[in-house]
CSV table of C-alpha atoms in Angstrom, one decimal:
chain,number,residue,atom,x,y,z
A,1,MET,CA,-1.9,-7.8,-51.2
A,2,SER,CA,1.4,-6.0,-50.5
A,3,LYS,CA,2.2,-3.9,-47.5
A,4,ALA,CA,4.5,-1.8,-49.4
A,5,THR,CA,4.1,1.7,-49.7
A,6,ILE,CA,3.7,3.6,-52.9
A,7,SER,CA,5.1,7.0,-53.4
A,8,ALA,CA,4.2,9.5,-56.5
A,9,SER,CA,6.4,10.5,-58.7
A,10,THR,CA,7.5,14.0,-58.1
A,11,SER,CA,8.6,15.0,-61.9
A,12,ALA,CA,5.0,15.2,-63.1
A,13,ALA,CA,3.7,17.4,-60.3
A,14,SER,CA,6.8,19.6,-60.3
A,15,THR,CA,6.9,20.1,-64.1
A,16,GLY,CA,2.9,20.6,-64.8
A,17,VAL,CA,3.5,18.2,-67.9
A,18,TYR,CA,1.1,15.2,-67.9
A,19,ASP,CA,0.8,13.0,-70.7
A,20,ASP,CA,3.1,15.1,-72.7
A,21,VAL,CA,0.6,18.0,-72.3
A,22,ASP,CA,1.9,21.1,-70.6
A,23,HIS,CA,-0.3,22.2,-68.4
A,24,SER,CA,1.3,24.9,-66.6
A,25,GLU,CA,-0.1,27.8,-68.6
A,26,ALA,CA,-3.4,28.5,-68.8
A,27,PRO,CA,-4.9,27.8,-72.4
A,28,GLY,CA,-7.0,30.7,-72.8
A,29,HIS,CA,-10.3,31.0,-74.5
A,30,GLY,CA,-9.4,31.8,-77.7
A,31,ASN,CA,-11.0,35.5,-77.5
A,32,SER,CA,-9.8,37.0,-80.9
A,33,PRO,CA,-11.2,38.3,-84.0
A,34,ALA,CA,-9.8,35.4,-85.8
A,35,ALA,CA,-11.8,33.2,-83.3
A,36,TRP,CA,-15.1,35.2,-83.5
A,37,THR,CA,-15.3,35.4,-87.3
A,38,CYS,CA,-14.6,31.7,-87.8
A,39,VAL,CA,-17.3,30.9,-85.0
A,40,ILE,CA,-19.9,33.7,-86.3
A,41,VAL,CA,-19.5,32.4,-90.1
A,42,MET,CA,-19.5,29.0,-89.2
A,43,LEU,CA,-22.8,29.2,-87.0
A,44,ILE,CA,-24.4,30.9,-90.0
A,45,GLY,CA,-23.5,28.1,-92.3
A,46,ALA,CA,-25.0,25.4,-89.6
A,47,LEU,CA,-28.1,27.6,-89.6
A,48,ILE,CA,-28.3,27.7,-93.1
A,49,ALA,CA,-27.6,24.0,-93.8
A,50,SER,CA,-30.1,23.1,-90.7
A,51,ILE,CA,-33.0,24.9,-92.2
A,52,ALA,CA,-32.4,23.3,-95.7
A,53,PHE,CA,-32.4,19.8,-93.7
A,54,VAL,CA,-35.6,20.3,-92.4
A,55,ILE,CA,-37.3,21.5,-95.9
A,56,ALA,CA,-35.3,19.1,-98.0
A,57,ASN,CA,-33.5,21.0,-100.2
A,58,THR,CA,-30.0,19.6,-100.9
A,59,PRO,CA,-28.6,22.5,-103.1
A,60,VAL,CA,-29.3,25.1,-100.0
A,61,PHE,CA,-27.9,22.0,-97.8
A,62,ILE,CA,-24.4,22.1,-99.5
A,63,ALA,CA,-24.2,25.9,-99.5
A,64,GLY,CA,-24.7,25.8,-95.7
A,65,ALA,CA,-21.9,23.3,-95.7
A,66,VAL,CA,-19.9,25.5,-98.1
A,67,VAL,CA,-20.2,28.5,-95.9
A,68,MET,CA,-19.0,26.4,-92.7
A,69,VAL,CA,-15.8,25.5,-94.7
A,70,ILE,CA,-15.6,29.3,-95.8
A,71,GLY,CA,-15.6,30.2,-91.9
A,72,LEU,CA,-13.0,27.8,-91.0
A,73,LEU,CA,-10.7,29.2,-93.9
A,74,ALA,CA,-11.5,32.7,-92.8
A,75,GLY,CA,-10.5,32.0,-89.4
A,76,TRP,CA,-7.2,30.4,-90.4
A,77,VAL,CA,-6.4,33.2,-92.6
A,78,MET,CA,-7.0,36.0,-90.2
A,79,ARG,CA,-5.0,33.7,-87.6
A,80,LYS,CA,-2.0,33.8,-89.8
A,81,ALA,CA,-2.6,37.5,-90.8
A,82,GLY,CA,-1.9,38.4,-86.9
A,83,TYR,CA,-5.5,38.5,-85.6
A,84,GLY,CA,-5.2,35.4,-83.6
A,85,VAL,CA,-4.5,35.0,-80.0
A,86,GLY,CA,-1.3,36.7,-79.0
A,87,GLY,CA,-1.1,37.9,-82.9
A,88,SER,CA,0.8,41.0,-84.0
A,89,LYS,CA,-2.1,42.8,-85.1
A,90,LEU,CA,-4.0,43.0,-81.7
A,91,LYS,CA,-3.4,45.5,-78.8
A,92,ASN,CA,-3.0,44.0,-75.5
A,93,SER,CA,-5.1,45.5,-73.2
A,94,GLY,CA,-3.7,43.9,-70.0
A,95,HIS,CA,-6.9,42.3,-69.3
């Protein structure tokens, strides 16, 4: 074993960047109309697919999977339209 002292690099600690990820700002929780719409529609699709899986109904299962994809697309479209986090259509409540 070596008795040499080991010093930590100060570059990572001072900038807040670790493994090429910037941790200096909080990531937030995605509270936006786009995120909520995406999650709610995808949960409904997962519920439909789960029930169809239990009753062994393939067409309804596929319909549930399609609803989940539609939810993902709806969230993406709403984000592009300005309803995502920091979007142009949202009022900043200062909260």
